[in-house]
mmCIF file of C-alpha atoms in Angstrom:
data_model
loop_
_atom_site.group_PDB
_atom_site.id
_atom_site.type_symbol
_atom_site.label_atom_id
_atom_site.label_comp_id
_atom_site.label_asym_id
_atom_site.label_seq_id
_atom_site.Cartn_x
_atom_site.Cartn_y
_atom_site.Cartn_z
ATOM 1 C CA MET E 10 108.127 -184.493 24.033
ATOM 2 C CA THR E 11 107.871 -182.062 21.121
ATOM 3 C CA SER E 12 109.027 -178.496 21.579
ATOM 4 C CA VAL E 13 107.668 -175.695 19.418
ATOM 5 C CA THR E 14 109.937 -172.729 18.823
ATOM 6 C CA THR E 15 108.463 -169.451 17.637
ATOM 7 C CA LYS E 16 110.270 -166.366 16.459
ATOM 8 C CA PRO E 17 110.282 -163.682 19.193
ATOM 9 C CA ASP E 18 108.386 -160.527 18.339
ATOM 10 C CA SER E 19 111.508 -158.460 18.925
ATOM 11 C CA LEU E 20 113.467 -160.437 16.325
ATOM 12 C CA GLN E 21 110.642 -160.158 13.797
ATOM 13 C CA LEU E 22 110.403 -156.395 14.372
ATOM 14 C CA GLU E 23 114.165 -156.108 13.997
ATOM 15 C CA ALA E 24 114.043 -157.964 10.676
ATOM 16 C CA GLU E 25 111.297 -155.708 9.342
ATOM 17 C CA THR E 26 113.026 -152.497 10.402
ATOM 18 C CA ALA E 27 116.531 -153.526 9.337
ATOM 19 C CA PRO E 28 118.102 -151.275 6.690
ATOM 20 C CA HIS E 29 117.734 -152.455 3.099
ATOM 21 C CA LEU E 30 119.149 -151.486 -0.240
ATOM 22 C CA PHE E 31 117.661 -148.181 -1.537
ATOM 23 C CA ASP E 32 116.743 -147.037 2.018
ATOM 24 C CA ASP E 33 119.483 -144.371 2.024
ATOM 25 C CA TRP E 34 119.010 -143.246 -1.578
ATOM 26 C CA PHE E 35 117.851 -139.727 -0.713
ATOM 27 C CA ASP E 36 116.481 -137.873 -3.729
ATOM 28 C CA PRO E 37 115.757 -134.140 -3.209
ATOM 29 C CA ILE E 38 113.731 -134.053 -6.452
ATOM 30 C CA GLU E 39 111.319 -136.718 -5.191
ATOM 31 C CA VAL E 40 111.014 -135.040 -1.798
ATOM 32 C CA GLU E 41 110.193 -131.695 -3.403
ATOM 33 C CA VAL E 42 107.696 -133.264 -5.811
ATOM 34 C CA ARG E 43 105.847 -134.995 -2.960
ATOM 35 C CA ASP E 44 105.736 -131.770 -0.935
ATOM 36 C CA ARG E 45 104.373 -129.833 -3.927
ATOM 37 C CA ALA E 46 101.856 -132.616 -4.553
ATOM 38 C CA ARG E 47 100.587 -132.283 -0.977
ATOM 39 C CA GLN E 48 100.204 -128.514 -1.361
ATOM 40 C CA PHE E 49 98.435 -128.862 -4.710
ATOM 41 C CA ILE E 50 95.938 -131.429 -3.388
ATOM 42 C CA GLU E 51 95.113 -129.303 -0.355
ATOM 43 C CA GLU E 52 94.603 -126.197 -2.530
ATOM 44 C CA LEU E 53 92.406 -128.192 -4.905
ATOM 45 C CA ILE E 54 90.123 -129.373 -2.089
ATOM 46 C CA ARG E 55 90.007 -125.924 -0.440
ATOM 47 C CA GLY E 56 89.007 -124.406 -3.773
ATOM 48 C CA GLU E 57 86.207 -126.950 -4.106
ATOM 49 C CA LEU E 58 84.924 -126.062 -0.639
ATOM 50 C CA ASP E 59 85.146 -122.322 -1.392
ATOM 51 C CA GLU E 60 82.900 -122.889 -4.390
ATOM 52 C CA ALA E 61 80.406 -124.897 -2.345
ATOM 53 C CA LEU E 62 80.187 -122.163 0.316
ATOM 54 C CA ALA E 63 80.265 -119.349 -2.271
ATOM 55 C CA ARG E 64 83.049 -117.611 -0.384
ATOM 56 C CA PRO E 65 86.768 -118.043 0.312
ATOM 57 C CA ARG E 66 88.136 -118.887 3.731
ATOM 58 C CA TYR E 67 87.634 -115.971 6.161
ATOM 59 C CA GLY E 68 85.483 -114.279 3.500
ATOM 60 C CA ARG E 69 81.950 -113.021 3.862
ATOM 61 C CA SER E 70 78.918 -114.611 2.199
ATOM 62 C CA LYS E 71 77.680 -113.228 -1.106
ATOM 63 C CA ALA E 72 75.054 -110.543 -1.007
ATOM 64 C CA ALA E 73 71.611 -111.658 0.035
ATOM 65 C CA GLY E 74 70.272 -110.633 -3.374
ATOM 66 C CA ASP E 75 72.253 -113.423 -5.087
ATOM 67 C CA GLU E 76 69.334 -115.720 -5.747
ATOM 68 C CA GLU E 77 71.482 -118.419 -7.380
ATOM 69 C CA ARG E 78 73.569 -119.112 -4.260
ATOM 70 C CA ALA E 79 71.024 -118.212 -1.611
ATOM 71 C CA GLY E 80 70.194 -121.825 -0.770
ATOM 72 C CA VAL E 81 73.824 -123.004 -0.490
ATOM 73 C CA VAL E 82 75.233 -121.747 2.797
ATOM 74 C CA GLY E 83 77.099 -123.360 5.610
ATOM 75 C CA HIS E 84 80.150 -123.038 7.771
ATOM 76 C CA ARG E 85 83.617 -124.515 8.087
ATOM 77 C CA HIS E 86 84.546 -126.442 11.207
ATOM 78 C CA GLY E 87 88.192 -127.337 11.222
ATOM 79 C CA SER E 88 89.999 -130.047 9.257
ATOM 80 C CA ARG E 89 91.222 -133.590 9.555
ATOM 81 C CA LYS E 90 94.318 -135.398 8.423
ATOM 82 C CA ARG E 91 94.127 -137.922 5.614
ATOM 83 C CA SER E 92 96.785 -140.203 4.187
ATOM 84 C CA LEU E 93 96.788 -140.412 0.389
ATOM 85 C CA THR E 94 98.966 -142.633 -1.769
ATOM 86 C CA GLY E 95 99.527 -141.800 -5.409
ATOM 87 C CA THR E 96 102.180 -142.267 -8.067
ATOM 88 C CA PHE E 97 103.942 -139.412 -6.279
ATOM 89 C CA GLY E 98 104.208 -141.575 -3.151
ATOM 90 C CA SER E 99 102.408 -141.400 0.187
ATOM 91 C CA VAL E 100 101.570 -137.969 1.674
ATOM 92 C CA GLU E 101 99.673 -136.616 4.687
ATOM 93 C CA ILE E 102 97.185 -133.912 3.781
ATOM 94 C CA GLU E 103 94.871 -131.586 5.699
ATOM 95 C CA VAL E 104 91.286 -131.908 4.454
ATOM 96 C CA PRO E 105 88.946 -129.037 5.413
ATOM 97 C CA ARG E 106 85.570 -129.851 6.918
ATOM 98 C CA ALA E 107 82.276 -127.983 6.621
ATOM 99 C CA ARG E 108 78.559 -128.385 7.129
ATOM 100 C CA LEU E 109 76.042 -127.252 4.551
ATOM 101 C CA ASN E 110 72.498 -126.157 5.254
ATOM 102 C CA ILE E 111 69.847 -128.372 3.725
ATOM 103 C CA PRO E 112 66.025 -128.060 3.611
ATOM 104 C CA GLU E 113 63.977 -128.448 6.796
ATOM 105 C CA GLY E 114 66.547 -126.530 8.830
ATOM 106 C CA LYS E 115 69.076 -129.366 8.978
ATOM 107 C CA THR E 116 72.754 -129.534 8.085
ATOM 108 C CA ALA E 117 74.851 -132.160 6.343
ATOM 109 C CA GLU E 118 78.578 -132.834 6.238
ATOM 110 C CA TRP E 119 80.199 -131.483 3.092
ATOM 111 C CA LYS E 120 81.710 -134.210 0.873
ATOM 112 C CA SER E 121 84.495 -133.531 -1.563
ATOM 113 C CA ARG E 122 84.115 -134.795 -5.111
ATOM 114 C CA THR E 123 87.879 -134.596 -5.631
ATOM 115 C CA LEU E 124 88.775 -136.827 -2.680
ATOM 116 C CA ARG E 125 86.048 -139.364 -1.995
ATOM 117 C CA ALA E 126 85.178 -140.566 1.500
ATOM 118 C CA TYR E 127 87.580 -143.249 2.730
ATOM 119 C CA GLN E 128 89.729 -142.896 -0.405
ATOM 120 C CA ARG E 129 93.317 -143.768 0.441
ATOM 121 C CA ARG E 130 94.835 -144.110 -3.040
ATOM 122 C CA THR E 131 94.509 -142.302 -6.346
ATOM 123 C CA LEU E 132 93.124 -144.199 -9.341
ATOM 124 C CA ALA E 133 96.547 -143.965 -10.993
ATOM 125 C CA ALA E 134 98.099 -145.685 -7.963
ATOM 126 C CA ASP E 135 95.482 -148.443 -8.127
ATOM 127 C CA ALA E 136 96.215 -148.876 -11.831
ATOM 128 C CA LEU E 137 99.929 -149.204 -11.059
ATOM 129 C CA ILE E 138 99.266 -151.845 -8.389
ATOM 130 C CA ALA E 139 96.970 -153.794 -10.721
ATOM 131 C CA SER E 140 99.556 -153.585 -13.516
ATOM 132 C CA CYS E 141 102.236 -155.084 -11.263
ATOM 133 C CA TYR E 142 99.846 -157.903 -10.403
ATOM 134 C CA LEU E 143 99.104 -158.522 -14.075
ATOM 135 C CA ALA E 144 102.803 -158.520 -14.927
ATOM 136 C CA GLY E 145 103.295 -161.615 -12.800
ATOM 137 C CA THR E 146 103.908 -160.336 -9.268
ATOM 138 C CA ASN E 147 101.701 -162.167 -6.789
ATOM 139 C CA THR E 148 99.888 -160.326 -4.014
ATOM 140 C CA ARG E 149 102.504 -161.070 -1.361
ATOM 141 C CA ARG E 150 105.355 -159.654 -3.438
ATOM 142 C CA VAL E 151 103.779 -156.391 -4.529
ATOM 143 C CA ARG E 152 104.617 -154.721 -1.215
ATOM 144 C CA ARG E 153 108.306 -155.412 -1.772
ATOM 145 C CA ALA E 154 108.123 -154.486 -5.456
ATOM 146 C CA LEU E 155 106.518 -151.078 -4.769
ATOM 147 C CA ALA E 156 108.073 -150.375 -1.366
ATOM 148 C CA ALA E 157 110.465 -147.730 -2.709
ATOM 149 C CA LEU E 158 107.597 -145.800 -4.332
ATOM 150 C CA PHE E 159 104.839 -146.190 -1.747
ATOM 151 C CA GLY E 160 106.956 -146.480 1.376
ATOM 152 C CA GLY E 161 105.560 -149.878 2.339
ATOM 153 C CA ALA E 162 101.958 -148.617 2.260
ATOM 154 C CA VAL E 163 100.788 -151.423 -0.032
ATOM 155 C CA GLY E 164 100.195 -154.948 1.234
ATOM 156 C CA LYS E 165 98.654 -158.069 -0.236
ATOM 157 C CA ASP E 166 95.175 -157.116 1.035
ATOM 158 C CA THR E 167 95.447 -153.791 -0.780
ATOM 159 C CA VAL E 168 96.337 -155.607 -3.986
ATOM 160 C CA SER E 169 93.339 -157.905 -3.611
ATOM 161 C CA ARG E 170 90.960 -154.970 -3.033
ATOM 162 C CA THR E 171 92.417 -153.065 -5.970
ATOM 163 C CA TRP E 172 92.060 -156.101 -8.200
ATOM 164 C CA ARG E 173 88.398 -156.453 -7.268
ATOM 165 C CA LYS E 174 87.779 -152.974 -8.702
ATOM 166 C CA VAL E 175 88.518 -154.428 -12.143
ATOM 167 C CA LYS E 176 85.382 -156.580 -11.890
ATOM 168 C CA SER E 177 82.996 -153.819 -12.945
ATOM 169 C CA ASP E 178 84.883 -153.402 -16.230
ATOM 170 C CA TRP E 179 84.961 -157.181 -16.623
ATOM 171 C CA ASP E 180 81.188 -157.452 -16.155
ATOM 172 C CA ALA E 181 80.591 -154.692 -18.705
ATOM 173 C CA TRP E 182 82.867 -156.410 -21.213
ATOM 174 C CA ASN E 183 80.975 -159.703 -20.817
ATOM 175 C CA ALA E 184 77.651 -157.987 -21.464
ATOM 176 C CA ARG E 185 78.681 -155.797 -24.413
ATOM 177 C CA SER E 186 76.885 -156.059 -27.748
ATOM 178 C CA LEU E 187 78.690 -157.771 -30.632
ATOM 179 C CA ALA E 188 76.183 -156.728 -33.297
ATOM 180 C CA GLU E 189 78.515 -154.068 -34.735
ATOM 181 C CA GLU E 190 81.634 -156.256 -34.724
ATOM 182 C CA PRO E 191 82.601 -157.088 -38.353
ATOM 183 C CA ILE E 192 83.774 -160.612 -37.442
ATOM 184 C CA VAL E 193 84.527 -162.906 -40.393
ATOM 185 C CA ARG E 194 86.495 -165.662 -38.681
ATOM 186 C CA LEU E 195 86.602 -167.363 -35.270
ATOM 187 C CA ILE E 196 89.412 -169.232 -33.516
ATOM 188 C CA LEU E 197 88.244 -171.436 -30.641
ATOM 189 C CA ASP E 198 90.279 -173.357 -28.072
ATOM 190 C CA GLY E 199 90.368 -174.194 -24.376
ATOM 191 C CA THR E 200 93.006 -174.404 -21.676
ATOM 192 C CA VAL E 201 93.074 -175.996 -18.217
ATOM 193 C CA VAL E 202 93.977 -174.063 -15.055
ATOM 194 C CA ARG E 203 93.883 -174.899 -11.370
ATOM 195 C CA VAL E 204 91.672 -172.857 -9.062
ATOM 196 C CA ARG E 205 90.497 -173.139 -5.479
ATOM 197 C CA LEU E 206 86.964 -174.525 -5.100
ATOM 198 C CA ASP E 207 85.656 -175.407 -1.637
ATOM 199 C CA ARG E 208 89.198 -174.950 -0.294
ATOM 200 C CA LYS E 209 90.574 -177.592 -2.667
ATOM 201 C CA ALA E 210 92.692 -177.172 -5.803
ATOM 202 C CA THR E 211 90.519 -178.124 -8.777
ATOM 203 C CA SER E 212 91.171 -178.133 -12.535
ATOM 204 C CA ILE E 213 88.746 -176.160 -14.696
ATOM 205 C CA SER E 214 88.645 -175.264 -18.386
ATOM 206 C CA LEU E 215 88.803 -171.746 -19.759
ATOM 207 C CA LEU E 216 87.028 -171.689 -23.121
ATOM 208 C CA VAL E 217 88.425 -168.898 -25.312
ATOM 209 C CA VAL E 218 87.023 -167.401 -28.510
ATOM 210 C CA LEU E 219 89.076 -165.053 -30.696
ATOM 211 C CA GLY E 220 87.501 -163.186 -33.563
ATOM 212 C CA VAL E 221 89.134 -161.870 -36.723
ATOM 213 C CA ARG E 222 87.641 -158.668 -38.065
ATOM 214 C CA ALA E 223 87.246 -157.917 -41.754
ATOM 215 C CA ASP E 224 90.440 -155.818 -41.596
ATOM 216 C CA GLY E 225 92.408 -158.769 -40.168
ATOM 217 C CA GLN E 226 92.658 -157.521 -36.569
ATOM 218 C CA LYS E 227 92.307 -160.220 -33.915
ATOM 219 C CA VAL E 228 90.027 -159.437 -30.958
ATOM 220 C CA LEU E 229 89.040 -161.400 -27.854
ATOM 221 C CA LEU E 230 85.304 -162.099 -27.946
ATOM 222 C CA ALA E 231 84.704 -164.413 -24.994
ATOM 223 C CA ILE E 232 86.361 -166.331 -22.204
ATOM 224 C CA LYS E 233 84.290 -168.545 -19.945
ATOM 225 C CA SER E 234 85.278 -170.702 -16.987
ATOM 226 C CA MET E 235 83.628 -174.118 -17.361
ATOM 227 C CA GLY E 236 84.027 -177.541 -15.837
ATOM 228 C CA GLY E 237 85.338 -179.028 -19.079
ATOM 229 C CA GLU E 238 85.175 -178.863 -22.877
ATOM 230 C CA SER E 239 81.979 -180.813 -23.385
ATOM 231 C CA ALA E 240 79.455 -180.051 -26.118
ATOM 232 C CA GLU E 241 77.175 -178.469 -23.502
ATOM 233 C CA ALA E 242 79.954 -176.209 -22.224
ATOM 234 C CA TRP E 243 80.879 -174.981 -25.704
ATOM 235 C CA ARG E 244 77.220 -174.598 -26.643
ATOM 236 C CA THR E 245 76.788 -172.259 -23.666
ATOM 237 C CA VAL E 246 79.658 -170.088 -24.936
ATOM 238 C CA LEU E 247 78.414 -169.995 -28.541
ATOM 239 C CA ASP E 248 74.806 -169.300 -27.543
ATOM 240 C CA ASP E 249 75.981 -166.333 -25.462
ATOM 241 C CA LEU E 250 77.879 -164.909 -28.450
ATOM 242 C CA ILE E 251 74.815 -165.260 -30.681
ATOM 243 C CA ARG E 252 72.549 -163.729 -28.019
ATOM 244 C CA ARG E 253 74.793 -160.668 -27.933
ATOM 245 C CA GLY E 254 74.495 -160.203 -31.684
ATOM 246 C CA LEU E 255 77.497 -162.009 -33.207
ATOM 247 C CA GLN E 256 76.851 -162.679 -36.900
ATOM 248 C CA ARG E 257 77.388 -166.069 -38.540
ATOM 249 C CA PRO E 258 81.157 -166.358 -39.201
ATOM 250 C CA GLU E 259 82.612 -167.256 -42.591
ATOM 251 C CA PHE E 260 85.372 -169.566 -41.307
ATOM 252 C CA LEU E 261 86.201 -171.441 -38.080
ATOM 253 C CA ILE E 262 89.508 -172.723 -36.674
ATOM 254 C CA VAL E 263 89.228 -175.330 -33.899
ATOM 255 C CA ASP E 264 91.442 -177.662 -31.873
ATOM 256 C CA GLY E 265 89.553 -180.817 -32.851
ATOM 257 C CA ALA E 266 87.786 -181.504 -29.543
ATOM 258 C CA SER E 267 84.634 -183.545 -30.161
ATOM 259 C CA GLY E 268 82.541 -181.400 -27.807
ATOM 260 C CA LEU E 269 83.350 -178.244 -29.777
ATOM 261 C CA ASP E 270 82.588 -179.970 -33.104
ATOM 262 C CA LYS E 271 79.129 -180.955 -31.848
ATOM 263 C CA ALA E 272 78.385 -177.465 -30.561
ATOM 264 C CA ILE E 273 79.412 -175.892 -33.878
ATOM 265 C CA ALA E 274 77.273 -178.330 -35.854
ATOM 266 C CA ALA E 275 74.268 -177.310 -33.752
ATOM 267 C CA VAL E 276 74.573 -173.546 -34.333
ATOM 268 C CA TRP E 277 76.681 -172.991 -37.479
ATOM 269 C CA ASP E 278 76.311 -176.101 -39.583
ATOM 270 C CA GLY E 279 77.836 -175.641 -43.031
ATOM 271 C CA VAL E 280 80.503 -173.092 -42.052
ATOM 272 C CA PRO E 281 83.985 -174.207 -43.265
ATOM 273 C CA VAL E 282 86.013 -175.579 -40.335
ATOM 274 C CA GLN E 283 89.790 -175.926 -40.121
ATOM 275 C CA ARG E 284 91.180 -178.407 -37.612
ATOM 276 C CA CYS E 285 94.434 -177.283 -36.008
ATOM 277 C CA THR E 286 97.363 -179.071 -37.662
ATOM 278 C CA VAL E 287 99.512 -178.768 -34.516
ATOM 279 C CA HIS E 288 96.926 -180.562 -32.385
ATOM 280 C CA LYS E 289 96.648 -183.329 -34.979
ATOM 281 C CA HIS E 290 100.439 -183.700 -35.024
ATOM 282 C CA ARG E 291 100.347 -184.338 -31.279
ATOM 283 C CA ASN E 292 97.605 -186.922 -31.817
ATOM 284 C CA LEU E 293 99.749 -188.777 -34.348
ATOM 285 C CA LEU E 294 102.724 -188.908 -31.980
ATOM 286 C CA ALA E 295 100.483 -190.192 -29.195
ATOM 287 C CA HIS E 296 99.644 -193.239 -31.361
ATOM 288 C CA ALA E 297 103.264 -194.284 -31.930
ATOM 289 C CA PRO E 298 106.335 -195.247 -29.873
ATOM 290 C CA GLU E 299 108.896 -192.529 -29.271
ATOM 291 C CA ARG E 300 111.459 -194.027 -31.668
ATOM 292 C CA LEU E 301 109.081 -193.240 -34.571
ATOM 293 C CA HIS E 302 108.306 -189.671 -33.586
ATOM 294 C CA GLU E 303 111.058 -188.031 -35.602
ATOM 295 C CA GLU E 304 110.118 -189.902 -38.763
ATOM 296 C CA ILE E 305 106.388 -189.182 -38.328
ATOM 297 C CA THR E 306 107.130 -185.496 -37.793
ATOM 298 C CA ALA E 307 109.251 -185.269 -40.939
ATOM 299 C CA ASP E 308 106.595 -186.946 -43.107
ATOM 300 C CA TYR E 309 103.783 -184.910 -41.554
ATOM 301 C CA ASN E 310 105.567 -181.568 -42.031
ATOM 302 C CA ASP E 311 106.393 -182.413 -45.654
ATOM 303 C CA MET E 312 102.669 -182.915 -46.213
ATOM 304 C CA ILE E 313 101.206 -180.013 -44.207
ATOM 305 C CA TYR E 314 103.742 -177.432 -45.379
ATOM 306 C CA ALA E 315 103.686 -178.379 -49.066
ATOM 307 C CA ALA E 316 103.648 -175.377 -51.394
ATOM 308 C CA THR E 317 100.555 -176.330 -53.400
ATOM 309 C CA ARG E 318 97.289 -178.246 -53.035
ATOM 310 C CA GLU E 319 98.464 -180.802 -55.578
ATOM 311 C CA GLU E 320 101.686 -181.537 -53.669
ATOM 312 C CA MET E 321 99.702 -181.832 -50.455
ATOM 313 C CA GLU E 322 97.315 -184.381 -51.976
ATOM 314 C CA THR E 323 100.228 -186.440 -53.305
ATOM 315 C CA ARG E 324 102.107 -186.428 -50.004
ATOM 316 C CA ARG E 325 98.996 -187.270 -48.027
ATOM 317 C CA LYS E 326 98.434 -190.374 -50.139
ATOM 318 C CA ALA E 327 102.085 -191.353 -49.671
ATOM 319 C CA PHE E 328 101.794 -190.789 -45.893
ATOM 320 C CA ILE E 329 98.701 -193.022 -45.640
ATOM 321 C CA ARG E 330 100.251 -195.823 -47.726
ATOM 322 C CA LYS E 331 103.523 -195.788 -45.782
ATOM 323 C CA TRP E 332 102.086 -195.684 -42.263
ATOM 324 C CA ARG E 333 99.352 -198.226 -42.912
ATOM 325 C CA LEU E 334 102.146 -200.720 -43.326
ATOM 326 C CA LYS E 335 104.566 -199.343 -40.758
ATOM 327 C CA HIS E 336 102.207 -198.375 -37.896
ATOM 328 C CA ARG E 337 98.539 -198.449 -38.822
ATOM 329 C CA ALA E 338 97.319 -196.438 -35.820
ATOM 330 C CA VAL E 339 99.144 -193.379 -37.178
ATOM 331 C CA ALA E 340 97.488 -193.682 -40.604
ATOM 332 C CA ASP E 341 94.082 -194.211 -38.997
ATOM 333 C CA SER E 342 94.524 -191.090 -36.843
ATOM 334 C CA LEU E 343 95.319 -188.981 -39.899
ATOM 335 C CA GLU E 344 92.331 -190.329 -41.800
ATOM 336 C CA GLU E 345 90.091 -189.581 -38.815
ATOM 337 C CA ALA E 346 90.723 -185.848 -39.273
ATOM 338 C CA GLY E 347 89.359 -186.047 -42.811
ATOM 339 C CA GLU E 348 88.921 -182.974 -44.965
ATOM 340 C CA ARG E 349 88.894 -180.596 -41.979
ATOM 341 C CA LEU E 350 92.666 -180.918 -41.618
ATOM 342 C CA PHE E 351 93.114 -179.384 -45.077
ATOM 343 C CA THR E 352 90.320 -176.808 -45.232
ATOM 344 C CA PHE E 353 92.969 -174.063 -45.270
ATOM 345 C CA THR E 354 93.898 -175.087 -48.826
ATOM 346 C CA ARG E 355 90.569 -173.665 -50.004
ATOM 347 C CA LEU E 356 91.765 -170.168 -49.090
ATOM 348 C CA PRO E 357 94.391 -167.976 -50.826
ATOM 349 C CA LEU E 358 97.979 -169.126 -50.233
ATOM 350 C CA SER E 359 98.786 -165.906 -48.310
ATOM 351 C CA GLN E 360 96.387 -166.992 -45.529
ATOM 352 C CA TRP E 361 97.623 -170.550 -45.036
ATOM 353 C CA ARG E 362 100.056 -169.689 -42.259
ATOM 354 C CA SER E 363 97.436 -168.005 -40.043
ATOM 355 C CA VAL E 364 94.655 -170.508 -40.765
ATOM 356 C CA ARG E 365 96.437 -173.837 -40.311
ATOM 357 C CA THR E 366 96.556 -173.683 -36.506
ATOM 358 C CA THR E 367 95.046 -172.210 -33.351
ATOM 359 C CA ASN E 368 98.454 -170.676 -32.526
ATOM 360 C CA ALA E 369 96.893 -167.247 -31.968
ATOM 361 C CA ILE E 370 95.120 -168.604 -28.889
ATOM 362 C CA GLU E 371 97.991 -170.895 -27.885
ATOM 363 C CA ARG E 372 100.198 -167.819 -27.485
ATOM 364 C CA LEU E 373 97.642 -166.318 -25.123
ATOM 365 C CA HIS E 374 97.526 -169.584 -23.165
ATOM 366 C CA GLU E 375 101.323 -169.585 -22.801
ATOM 367 C CA GLU E 376 101.417 -165.982 -21.621
ATOM 368 C CA PHE E 377 98.609 -166.654 -19.166
ATOM 369 C CA LYS E 378 100.384 -169.733 -17.765
ATOM 370 C CA ARG E 379 103.589 -167.719 -17.420
ATOM 371 C CA ARG E 380 101.656 -165.035 -15.575
ATOM 372 C CA ILE E 381 100.066 -167.416 -13.031
ATOM 373 C CA LYS E 382 103.210 -169.468 -12.444
ATOM 374 C CA THR E 383 103.914 -167.498 -9.262
ATOM 375 C CA GLN E 384 100.511 -168.397 -7.824
ATOM 376 C CA THR E 385 100.098 -172.052 -8.861
ATOM 377 C CA VAL E 386 96.428 -172.082 -7.757
ATOM 378 C CA LEU E 387 94.138 -169.123 -8.458
ATOM 379 C CA PRO E 388 91.584 -167.992 -5.839
ATOM 380 C CA SER E 389 88.498 -168.789 -7.947
ATOM 381 C CA ALA E 390 87.215 -169.673 -11.409
ATOM 382 C CA ASP E 391 85.960 -166.123 -11.958
ATOM 383 C CA THR E 392 89.378 -164.727 -11.079
ATOM 384 C CA ALA E 393 91.031 -167.004 -13.652
ATOM 385 C CA ALA E 394 88.794 -165.821 -16.497
ATOM 386 C CA MET E 395 89.035 -162.173 -15.447
ATOM 387 C CA LEU E 396 92.824 -162.335 -15.223
ATOM 388 C CA PHE E 397 93.047 -163.810 -18.723
ATOM 389 C CA TRP E 398 90.886 -160.976 -20.084
ATOM 390 C CA ALA E 399 92.768 -158.270 -18.168
ATOM 391 C CA LEU E 400 96.092 -159.267 -19.731
ATOM 392 C CA LEU E 401 94.717 -158.093 -23.070
ATOM 393 C CA ALA E 402 92.502 -155.261 -21.811
ATOM 394 C CA SER E 403 95.448 -153.660 -19.972
ATOM 395 C CA GLY E 404 97.813 -153.927 -22.941
ATOM 396 C CA GLN E 405 100.079 -156.509 -21.279
ATOM 397 C CA ILE E 406 99.474 -158.596 -24.426
ATOM 398 C CA ASN E 407 98.889 -157.072 -27.854
ATOM 399 C CA MET E 408 97.440 -158.905 -30.835
ATOM 400 C CA ARG E 409 98.377 -158.018 -34.395
ATOM 401 C CA LYS E 410 96.569 -158.613 -37.656
ATOM 402 C CA VAL E 411 96.503 -162.116 -39.124
ATOM 403 C CA ASP E 412 98.870 -162.983 -41.947
ATOM 404 C CA GLY E 413 97.254 -162.568 -45.349
ATOM 405 C CA TRP E 414 94.574 -160.187 -44.063
ATOM 406 C CA GLN E 415 94.607 -158.367 -47.403
ATOM 407 C CA THR E 416 92.786 -161.326 -49.017
ATOM 408 C CA LEU E 417 90.228 -161.990 -46.262
ATOM 409 C CA ALA E 418 87.409 -160.920 -48.574
ATOM 410 C CA THR E 419 88.212 -163.784 -50.974
ATOM 411 C CA PRO E 420 85.657 -166.585 -50.362
ATOM 412 C CA PRO E 421 86.880 -170.218 -49.971
ATOM 413 C CA ILE E 422 86.812 -172.304 -53.140
ATOM 414 C CA ALA E 423 84.141 -174.991 -53.233
ATOM 415 C CA GLN E 424 86.435 -177.885 -54.134
ATOM 416 C CA PRO E 425 87.846 -179.758 -51.098
ATOM 417 C CA ILE E 426 91.131 -181.651 -51.152
ATOM 418 C CA ASP E 427 91.109 -185.155 -52.657
ATOM 419 C CA LEU E 428 91.130 -187.647 -49.763
ATOM 420 C CA ALA E 429 91.592 -190.767 -51.896
ATOM 421 C CA ALA E 430 94.528 -192.831 -50.570
#
């Protein structure tokens, strides 16, 4: 026989009401600020009502000859208590009530523009809650994180509702025009996250596009949740950018995925493309046993980080000759990348560091993964994409200008690197 033991309600209540650290940290400054905040809010709403009725409390109506206010009359009828949470904490306020005369001899309840119907938190409080969520605190922990400020008035459901308010800004960002964006370069890459679909944890791809403006500033252009990184998925992303007015870029940096290459060839054929050297390094290591990894890495870095085009050509030939004999799969993998692995050498030397890799997006991926580590599985695909965008839109992540931005106006030279082995 199996016995099931549940925690008595009395014990659970005792645990929730037990004293905790910070409970006895009385602060007269905070108490006075909250009391003054309550008084200020009440005076603000009373002043709004006085203006609507064209008279102060206990005051008479304006003269009948006042044509401007003649149609706005009504009467007060008591008040009701409202709880409001702001950055000043949680306060109880008295909200006056009134009815205003409207055409056809009817009346309507007066509605404050300062304190909206059913509003329980200020916008600043919602922004604070959303910021805590973005910083890496999951919905169940926000109540504990903000308990000292809000007095336990914020739970996980509140966090979820507050987060949903971000969606209107997210929708506007996705629909914005890109016609005026002076984009000269694109960096494209994808990352895999786990979300809940049909109550099951499922892996999806987030396809990310960064743009580089003519002044060198990086800017997020698009992030789409897709089933994978197929040519069709990437084509959907690129077509959306073009539909919103994005001009043909001058240079592209990609991770080397075949689906992305096909999509680019369909819409921007002829644009110089740089294949990420870090991704190719991982490919080389995947083709060799672990005991050769250190040697492959040393030879590869000597080639990729050579100081001049001529040195790079020489070391590439040496790499191919050596690894054809030692482990042919490694040499074949390098040759597969072709000229695209060295497109960066056609640009000024000052830009090589920023153009060789997709590291600008990889950093965003790492920060995003760190952020969602507390949740493991996100609620939906839309939430995953929106969360990624919000990390930048809220300033949690800042992007600087690319290295060598001063020479961005210099066009690539026409001569590609010599691939002869």
